Coordinates of N, CA and C in Angstrom, one line a residue:
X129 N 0.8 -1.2 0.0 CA 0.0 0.0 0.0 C 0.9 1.2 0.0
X130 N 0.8 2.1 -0.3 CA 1.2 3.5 -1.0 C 0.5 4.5 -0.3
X131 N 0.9 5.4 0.4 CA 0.1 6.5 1.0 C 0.9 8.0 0.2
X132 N -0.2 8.5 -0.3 CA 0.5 9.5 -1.2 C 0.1 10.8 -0.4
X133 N 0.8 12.0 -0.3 CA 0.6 13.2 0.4 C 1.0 14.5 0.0
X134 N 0.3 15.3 -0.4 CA 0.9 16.6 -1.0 C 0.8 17.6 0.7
X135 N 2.0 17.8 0.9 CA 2.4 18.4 2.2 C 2.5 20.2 1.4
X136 N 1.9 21.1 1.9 CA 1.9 22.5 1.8 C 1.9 23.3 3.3
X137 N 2.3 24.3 3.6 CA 3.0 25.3 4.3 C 2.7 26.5 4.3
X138 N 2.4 27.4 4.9 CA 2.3 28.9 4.5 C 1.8 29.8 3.5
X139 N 0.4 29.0 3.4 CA -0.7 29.0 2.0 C -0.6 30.7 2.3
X140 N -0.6 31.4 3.4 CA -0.7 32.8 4.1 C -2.3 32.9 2.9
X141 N -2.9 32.2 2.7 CA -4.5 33.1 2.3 C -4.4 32.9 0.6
X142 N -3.6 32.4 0.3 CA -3.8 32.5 -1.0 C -4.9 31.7 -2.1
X143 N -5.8 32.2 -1.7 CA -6.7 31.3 -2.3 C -7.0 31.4 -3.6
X144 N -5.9 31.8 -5.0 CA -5.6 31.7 -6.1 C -5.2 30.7 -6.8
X145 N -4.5 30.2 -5.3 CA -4.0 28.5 -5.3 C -4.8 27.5 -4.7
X146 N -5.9 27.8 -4.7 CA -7.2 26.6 -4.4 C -7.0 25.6 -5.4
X147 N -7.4 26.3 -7.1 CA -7.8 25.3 -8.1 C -6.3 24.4 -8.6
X148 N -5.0 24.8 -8.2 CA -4.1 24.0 -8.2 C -3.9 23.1 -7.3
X149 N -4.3 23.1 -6.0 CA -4.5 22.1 -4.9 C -5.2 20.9 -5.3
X150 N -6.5 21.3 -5.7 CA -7.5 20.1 -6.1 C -7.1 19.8 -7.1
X151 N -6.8 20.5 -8.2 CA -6.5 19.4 -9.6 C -5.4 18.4 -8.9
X152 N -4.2 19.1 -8.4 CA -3.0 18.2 -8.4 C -3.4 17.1 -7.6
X153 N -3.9 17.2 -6.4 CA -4.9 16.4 -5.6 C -5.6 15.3 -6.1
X154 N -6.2 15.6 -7.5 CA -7.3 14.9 -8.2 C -6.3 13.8 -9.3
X155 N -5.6 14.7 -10.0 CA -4.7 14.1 -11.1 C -4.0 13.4 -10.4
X156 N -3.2 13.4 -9.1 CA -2.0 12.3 -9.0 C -3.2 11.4 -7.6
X157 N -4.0 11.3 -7.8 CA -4.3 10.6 -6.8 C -3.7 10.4 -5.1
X158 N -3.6 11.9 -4.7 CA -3.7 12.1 -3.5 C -4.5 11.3 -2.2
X159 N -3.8 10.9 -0.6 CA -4.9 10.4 0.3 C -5.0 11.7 0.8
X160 N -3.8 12.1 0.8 CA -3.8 13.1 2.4 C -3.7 14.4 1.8
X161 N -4.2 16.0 2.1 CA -3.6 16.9 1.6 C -3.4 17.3 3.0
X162 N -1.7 17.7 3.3 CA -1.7 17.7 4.7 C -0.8 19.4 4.9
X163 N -1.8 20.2 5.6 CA -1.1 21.4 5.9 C -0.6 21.7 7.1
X164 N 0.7 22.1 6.9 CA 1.4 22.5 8.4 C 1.1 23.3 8.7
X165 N 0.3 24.7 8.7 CA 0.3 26.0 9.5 C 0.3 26.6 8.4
X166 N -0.1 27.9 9.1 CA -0.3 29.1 8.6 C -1.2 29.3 6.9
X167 N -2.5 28.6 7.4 CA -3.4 28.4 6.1 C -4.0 29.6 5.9
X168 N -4.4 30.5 6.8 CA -4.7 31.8 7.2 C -6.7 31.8 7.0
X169 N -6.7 31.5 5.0 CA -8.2 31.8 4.8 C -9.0 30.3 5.6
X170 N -10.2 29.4 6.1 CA -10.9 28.9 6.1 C -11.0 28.3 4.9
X171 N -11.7 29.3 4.2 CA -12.0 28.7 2.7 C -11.5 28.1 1.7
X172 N -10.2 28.2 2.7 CA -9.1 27.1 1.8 C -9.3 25.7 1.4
X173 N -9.8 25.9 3.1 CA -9.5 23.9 3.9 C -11.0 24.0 3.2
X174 N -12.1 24.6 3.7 CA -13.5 24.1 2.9 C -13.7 23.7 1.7
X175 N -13.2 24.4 0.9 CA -13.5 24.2 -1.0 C -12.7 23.2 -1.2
X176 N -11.1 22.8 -0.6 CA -9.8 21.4 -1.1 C -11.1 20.6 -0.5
X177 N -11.4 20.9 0.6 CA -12.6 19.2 1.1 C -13.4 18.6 0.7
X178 N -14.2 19.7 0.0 CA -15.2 19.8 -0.7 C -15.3 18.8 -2.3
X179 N -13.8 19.1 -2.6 CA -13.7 19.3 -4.2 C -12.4 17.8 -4.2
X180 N -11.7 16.8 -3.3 CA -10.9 15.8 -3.2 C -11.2 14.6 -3.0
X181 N -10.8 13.4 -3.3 CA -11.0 12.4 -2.6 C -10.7 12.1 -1.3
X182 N -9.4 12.6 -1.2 CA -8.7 12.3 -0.5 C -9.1 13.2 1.0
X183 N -8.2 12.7 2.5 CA -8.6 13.5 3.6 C -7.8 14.9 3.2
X184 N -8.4 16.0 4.2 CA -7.9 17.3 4.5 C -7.3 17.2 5.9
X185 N -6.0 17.4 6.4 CA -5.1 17.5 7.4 C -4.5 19.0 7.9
X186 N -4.6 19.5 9.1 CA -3.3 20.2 9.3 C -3.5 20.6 10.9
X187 N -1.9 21.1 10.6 CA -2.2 21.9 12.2 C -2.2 24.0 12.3
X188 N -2.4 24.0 13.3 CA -2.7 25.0 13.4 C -1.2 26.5 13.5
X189 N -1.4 27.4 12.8 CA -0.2 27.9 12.6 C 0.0 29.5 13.2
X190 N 1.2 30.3 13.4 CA 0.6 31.3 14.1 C -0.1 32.7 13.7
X191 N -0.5 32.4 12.3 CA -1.3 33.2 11.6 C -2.8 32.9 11.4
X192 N -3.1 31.7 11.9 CA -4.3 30.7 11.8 C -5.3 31.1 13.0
X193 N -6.4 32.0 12.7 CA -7.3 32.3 13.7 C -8.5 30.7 14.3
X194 N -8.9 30.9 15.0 CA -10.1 30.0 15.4 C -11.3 29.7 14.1
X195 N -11.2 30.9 12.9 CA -12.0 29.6 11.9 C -11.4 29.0 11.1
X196 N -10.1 28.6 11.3 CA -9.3 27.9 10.1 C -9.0 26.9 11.2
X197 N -9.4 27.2 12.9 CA -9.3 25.6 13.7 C -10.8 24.9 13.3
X198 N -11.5 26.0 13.6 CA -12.7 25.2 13.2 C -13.3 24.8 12.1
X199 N -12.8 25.1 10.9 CA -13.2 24.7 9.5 C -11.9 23.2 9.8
X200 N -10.9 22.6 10.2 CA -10.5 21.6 10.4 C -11.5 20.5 11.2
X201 N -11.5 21.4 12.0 CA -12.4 21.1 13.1 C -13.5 19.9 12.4
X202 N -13.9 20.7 11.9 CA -15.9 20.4 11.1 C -15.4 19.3 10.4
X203 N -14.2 19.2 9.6 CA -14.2 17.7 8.8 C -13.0 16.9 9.7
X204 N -13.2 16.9 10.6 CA -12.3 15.7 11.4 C -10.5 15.7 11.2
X205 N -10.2 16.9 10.6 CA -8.9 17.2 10.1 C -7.8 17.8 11.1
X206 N -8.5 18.3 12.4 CA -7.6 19.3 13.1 C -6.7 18.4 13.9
X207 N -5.3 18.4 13.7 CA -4.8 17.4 14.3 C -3.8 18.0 15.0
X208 N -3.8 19.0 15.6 CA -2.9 19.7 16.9 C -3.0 18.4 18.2
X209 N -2.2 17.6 18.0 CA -2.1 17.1 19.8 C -2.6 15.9 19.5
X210 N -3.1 15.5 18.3 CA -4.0 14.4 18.2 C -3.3 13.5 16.8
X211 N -3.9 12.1 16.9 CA -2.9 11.2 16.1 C -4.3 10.6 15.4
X212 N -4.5 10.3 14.3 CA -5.4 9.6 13.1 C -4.3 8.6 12.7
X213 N -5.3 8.0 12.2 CA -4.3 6.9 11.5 C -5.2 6.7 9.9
X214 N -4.6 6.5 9.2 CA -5.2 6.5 7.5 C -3.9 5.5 7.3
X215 N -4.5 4.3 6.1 CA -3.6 3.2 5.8 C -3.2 2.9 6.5
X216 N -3.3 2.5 7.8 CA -2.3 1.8 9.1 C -1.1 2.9 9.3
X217 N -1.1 4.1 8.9 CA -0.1 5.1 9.4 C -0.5 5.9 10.3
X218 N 0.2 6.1 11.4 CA 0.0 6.7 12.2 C 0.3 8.5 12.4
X219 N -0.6 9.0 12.0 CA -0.2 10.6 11.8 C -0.1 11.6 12.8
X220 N 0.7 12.4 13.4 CA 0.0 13.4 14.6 C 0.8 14.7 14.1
X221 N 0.1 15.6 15.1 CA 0.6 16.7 14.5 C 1.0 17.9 15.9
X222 N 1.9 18.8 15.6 CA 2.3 19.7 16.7 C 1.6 21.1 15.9
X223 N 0.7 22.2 16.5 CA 0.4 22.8 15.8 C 1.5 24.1 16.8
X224 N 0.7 25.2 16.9 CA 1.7 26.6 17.2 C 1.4 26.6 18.8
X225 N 1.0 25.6 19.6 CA 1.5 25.5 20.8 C 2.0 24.6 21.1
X226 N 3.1 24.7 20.6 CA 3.6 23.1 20.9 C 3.8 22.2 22.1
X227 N 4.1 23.0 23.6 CA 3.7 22.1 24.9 C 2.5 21.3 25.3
X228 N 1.6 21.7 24.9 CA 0.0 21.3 24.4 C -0.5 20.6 23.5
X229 N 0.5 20.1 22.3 CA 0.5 19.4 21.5 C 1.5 18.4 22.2
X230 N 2.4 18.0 22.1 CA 3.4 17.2 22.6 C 2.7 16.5 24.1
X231 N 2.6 17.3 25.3 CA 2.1 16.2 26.1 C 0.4 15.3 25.7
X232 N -0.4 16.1 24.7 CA -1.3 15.4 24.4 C -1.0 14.3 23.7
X233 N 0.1 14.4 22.5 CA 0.4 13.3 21.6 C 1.1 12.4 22.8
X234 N 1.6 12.5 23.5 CA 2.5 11.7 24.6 C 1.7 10.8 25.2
X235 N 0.5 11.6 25.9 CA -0.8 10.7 26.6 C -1.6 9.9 25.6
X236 N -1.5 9.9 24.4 CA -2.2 8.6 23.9 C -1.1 7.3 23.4
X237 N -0.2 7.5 23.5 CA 0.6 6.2 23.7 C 0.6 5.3 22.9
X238 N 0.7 6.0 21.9 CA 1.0 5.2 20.5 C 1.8 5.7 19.6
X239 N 2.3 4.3 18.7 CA 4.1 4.6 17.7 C 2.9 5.8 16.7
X240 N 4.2 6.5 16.4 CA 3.7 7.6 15.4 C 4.7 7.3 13.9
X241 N 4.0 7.5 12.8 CA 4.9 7.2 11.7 C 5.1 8.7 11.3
X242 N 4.1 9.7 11.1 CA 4.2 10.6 10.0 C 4.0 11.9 11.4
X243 N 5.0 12.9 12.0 CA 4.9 13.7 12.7 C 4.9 14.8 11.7
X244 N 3.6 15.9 11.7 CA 3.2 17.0 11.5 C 3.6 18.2 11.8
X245 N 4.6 19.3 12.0 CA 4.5 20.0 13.1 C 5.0 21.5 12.5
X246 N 4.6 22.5 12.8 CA 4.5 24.5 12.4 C 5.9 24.4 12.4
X247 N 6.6 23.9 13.8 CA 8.2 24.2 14.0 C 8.7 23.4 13.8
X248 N 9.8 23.6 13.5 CA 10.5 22.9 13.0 C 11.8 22.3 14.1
X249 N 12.3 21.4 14.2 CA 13.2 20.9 15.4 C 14.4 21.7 15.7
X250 N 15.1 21.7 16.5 CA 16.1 22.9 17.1 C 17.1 21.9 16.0
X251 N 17.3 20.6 15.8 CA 18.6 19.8 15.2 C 19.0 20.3 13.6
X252 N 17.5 20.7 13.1 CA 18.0 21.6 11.8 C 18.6 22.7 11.8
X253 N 18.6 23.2 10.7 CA 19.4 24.4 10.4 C 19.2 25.3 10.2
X254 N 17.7 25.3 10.6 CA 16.5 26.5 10.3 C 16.6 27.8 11.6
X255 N 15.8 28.0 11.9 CA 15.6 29.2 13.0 C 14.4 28.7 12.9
X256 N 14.0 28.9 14.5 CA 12.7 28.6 14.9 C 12.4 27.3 15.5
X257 N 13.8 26.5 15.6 CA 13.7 25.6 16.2 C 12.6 25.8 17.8
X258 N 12.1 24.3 17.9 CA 11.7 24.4 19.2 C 12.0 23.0 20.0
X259 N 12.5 23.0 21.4 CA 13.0 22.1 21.8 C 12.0 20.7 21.8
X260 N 10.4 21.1 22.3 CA 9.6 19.9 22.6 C 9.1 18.9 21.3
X261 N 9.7 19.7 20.3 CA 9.8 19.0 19.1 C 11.2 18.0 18.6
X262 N 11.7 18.2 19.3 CA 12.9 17.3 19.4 C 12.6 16.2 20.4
X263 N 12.0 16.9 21.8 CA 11.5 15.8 22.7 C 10.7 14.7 22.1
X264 N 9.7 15.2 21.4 CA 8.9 14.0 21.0 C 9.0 12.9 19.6
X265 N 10.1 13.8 19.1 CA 10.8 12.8 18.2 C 11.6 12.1 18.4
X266 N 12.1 12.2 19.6 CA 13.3 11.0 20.6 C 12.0 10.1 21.2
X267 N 11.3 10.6 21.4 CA 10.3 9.8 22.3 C 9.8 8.8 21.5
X268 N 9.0 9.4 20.4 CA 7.9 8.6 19.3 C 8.8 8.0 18.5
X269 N 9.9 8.5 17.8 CA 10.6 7.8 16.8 C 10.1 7.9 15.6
X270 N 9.5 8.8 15.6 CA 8.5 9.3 13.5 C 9.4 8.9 12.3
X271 N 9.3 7.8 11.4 CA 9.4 7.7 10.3 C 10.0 9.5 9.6
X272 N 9.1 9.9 9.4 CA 8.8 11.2 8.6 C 8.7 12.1 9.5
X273 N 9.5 13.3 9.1 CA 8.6 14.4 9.9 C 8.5 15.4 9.5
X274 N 7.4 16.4 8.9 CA 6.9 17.4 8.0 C 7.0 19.0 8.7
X275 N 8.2 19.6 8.9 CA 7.9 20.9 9.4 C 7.4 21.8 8.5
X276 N 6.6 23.3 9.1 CA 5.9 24.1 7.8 C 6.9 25.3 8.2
X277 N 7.4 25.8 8.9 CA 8.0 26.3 9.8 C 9.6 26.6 8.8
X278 N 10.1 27.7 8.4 CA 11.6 27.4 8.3 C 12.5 27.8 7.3
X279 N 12.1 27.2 6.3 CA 12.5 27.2 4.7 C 12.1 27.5 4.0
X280 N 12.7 28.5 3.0 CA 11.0 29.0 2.0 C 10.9 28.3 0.5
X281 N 12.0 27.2 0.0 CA 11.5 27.0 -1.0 C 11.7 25.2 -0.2
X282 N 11.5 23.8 -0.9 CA 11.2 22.6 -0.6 C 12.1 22.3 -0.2
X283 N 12.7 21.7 0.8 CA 14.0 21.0 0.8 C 13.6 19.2 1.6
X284 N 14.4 18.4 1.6 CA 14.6 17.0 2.2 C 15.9 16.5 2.4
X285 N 15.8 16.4 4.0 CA 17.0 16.2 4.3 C 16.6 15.5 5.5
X286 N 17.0 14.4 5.1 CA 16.8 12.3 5.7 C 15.8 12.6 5.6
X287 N 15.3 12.0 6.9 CA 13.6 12.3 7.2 C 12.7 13.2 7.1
X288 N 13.6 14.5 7.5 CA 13.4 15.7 7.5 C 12.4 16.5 6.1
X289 N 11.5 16.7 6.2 CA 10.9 17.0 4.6 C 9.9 18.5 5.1
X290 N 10.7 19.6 4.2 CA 10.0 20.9 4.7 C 9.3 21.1 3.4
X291 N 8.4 21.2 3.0 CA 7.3 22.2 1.7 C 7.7 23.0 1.0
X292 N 8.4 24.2 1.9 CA 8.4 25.0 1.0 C 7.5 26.0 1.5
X293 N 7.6 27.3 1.5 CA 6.1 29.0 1.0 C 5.6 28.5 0.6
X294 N 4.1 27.8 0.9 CA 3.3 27.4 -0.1 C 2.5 28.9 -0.5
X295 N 2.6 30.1 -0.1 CA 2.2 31.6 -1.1 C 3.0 31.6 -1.9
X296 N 4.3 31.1 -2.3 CA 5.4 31.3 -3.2 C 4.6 30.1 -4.1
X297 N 4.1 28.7 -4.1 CA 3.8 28.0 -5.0 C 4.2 26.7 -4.4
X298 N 5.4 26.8 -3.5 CA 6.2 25.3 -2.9 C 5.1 24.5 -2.5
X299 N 5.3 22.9 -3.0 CA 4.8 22.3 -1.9 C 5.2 21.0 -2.2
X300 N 5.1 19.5 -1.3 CA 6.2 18.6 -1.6 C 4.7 17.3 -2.0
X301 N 5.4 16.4 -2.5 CA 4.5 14.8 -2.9 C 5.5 14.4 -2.5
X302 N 4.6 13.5 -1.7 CA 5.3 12.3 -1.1 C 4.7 11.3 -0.8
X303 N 5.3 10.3 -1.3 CA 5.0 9.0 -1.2 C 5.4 8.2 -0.2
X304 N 4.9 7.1 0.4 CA 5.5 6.2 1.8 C 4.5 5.1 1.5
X305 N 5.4 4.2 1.2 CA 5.4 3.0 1.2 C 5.2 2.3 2.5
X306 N 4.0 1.6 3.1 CA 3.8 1.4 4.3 C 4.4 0.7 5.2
X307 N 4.6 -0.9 4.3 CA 5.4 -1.8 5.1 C 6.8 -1.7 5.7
X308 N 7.5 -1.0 4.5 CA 9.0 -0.8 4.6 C 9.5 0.7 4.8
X309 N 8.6 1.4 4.6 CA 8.8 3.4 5.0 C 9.7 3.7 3.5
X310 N 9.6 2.9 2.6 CA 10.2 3.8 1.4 C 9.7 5.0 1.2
X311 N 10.5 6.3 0.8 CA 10.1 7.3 0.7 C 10.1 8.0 -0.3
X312 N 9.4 8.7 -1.0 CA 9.9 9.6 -2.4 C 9.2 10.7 -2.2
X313 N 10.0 11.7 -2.1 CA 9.5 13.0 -2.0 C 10.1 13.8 -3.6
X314 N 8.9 15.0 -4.1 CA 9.3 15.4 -4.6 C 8.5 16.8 -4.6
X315 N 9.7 17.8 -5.0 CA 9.7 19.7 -4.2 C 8.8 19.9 -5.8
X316 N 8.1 21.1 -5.7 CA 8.2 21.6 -6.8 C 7.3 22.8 -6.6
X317 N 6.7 23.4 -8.1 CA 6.0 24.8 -7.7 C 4.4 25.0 -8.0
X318 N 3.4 25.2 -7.8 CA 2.2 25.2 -8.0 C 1.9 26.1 -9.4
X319 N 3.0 27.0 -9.6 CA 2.3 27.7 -10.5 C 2.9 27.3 -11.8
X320 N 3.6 25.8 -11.6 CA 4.4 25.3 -13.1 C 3.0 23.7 -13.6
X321 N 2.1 23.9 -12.7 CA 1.0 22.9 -13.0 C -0.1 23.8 -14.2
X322 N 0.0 23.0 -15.1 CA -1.2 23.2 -16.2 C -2.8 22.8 -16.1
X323 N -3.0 23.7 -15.7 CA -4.4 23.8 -15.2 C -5.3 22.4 -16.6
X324 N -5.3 21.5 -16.7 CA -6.3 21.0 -18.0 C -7.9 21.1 -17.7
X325 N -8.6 21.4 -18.4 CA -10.0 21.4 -18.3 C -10.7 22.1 -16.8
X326 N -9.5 22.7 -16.0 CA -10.4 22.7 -14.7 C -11.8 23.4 -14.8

């Protein structure tokens, strides 16, 4: 089984890039569209939900008021503190309070494969590291782990897989291979997608 994921980052409202979400979503057969933070509009997460097969994911960012928790909210997607599992992968996410997320993910006590999280770990090379995100990746041991936090165009490095500005166009596909964690990630730009028939 194949769990496929278009990871985006710092949509900051751009809702010009809705109809490239869903097509890309649609055409490569997407499960997950998973955002780290800072989605800003609602209308984002509503219309990708509305218009995918696949689930809507993210956590909460520090640009992200209470209706972009609660438009997560409404479709079962808000995953600050909390772990879903899709294809037998175990997903959680740290959103922009990360002490609050971390001891919540801690208290359900279960292996995590795919860690979510706004900040990005102090061990990179970013700014903005935050320590309790290091904590719970010593703890949990995550396969994968998706900061939105950091870097503004895509980069991958080991596990490490950052998006990208998703207002600049960045955002990453990635593939995981369930049994064995094979990984393929691939960076690219939203506004180099050919819109066909949308």
């Amino acid at each position: 089984m194949v769990l496929r994921i278009l990871a985006a980052s710092n949509i900051n409202g751009r809702e010009d890039l809705v109809p490239y979400i869903i097509y890309l979503a649609n055409t490569e057969k997407i499960d997950v569209v998973l955002f780290c933070g800072n989605i800003v509009s609602p209308l984002i997460i509503d219309e990708i939900s509305k218009r995918i097969k696949g689930r809507v994911l993210g956590v909460a960012g520090n640009l992200d008021d209470p209706s972009v928790i609660k438009i997560l909210k409404s479709i079962n997607g808000f995953i600050d503190g909390r772990i879903v599992e899709i294809d037998g992968l175990n997903i959680g996410g740290i959103g922009f309070n990360p002490e609050l997320s971390v001891n919540r993910l801690l208290k359900e006590n279960k292996h995590l494969d795919i860690l979510v999280s706004f900040y990005p770990s102090i061990k990179t090379p970013f700014k903005n590291g935050v320590g309790m995100v290091d904590h719970l990746i010593k703890t949990l041991h995550p396969k994968i782990v998706v900061f939105g936090r950091g870097y503004k165009e895509c980069l991958v490095n080991d596990k490490y897989i950052f998006p990208g500005d998703g207002y600049k166009g960045f955002y990453a596909l990635i593939e995981i291979k369930s049994k064995d964690y094979r990984i393929k990630t691939y960076c690219h730009r939203l506004q180099n997608i050919v819109l066909d028939n949308y």
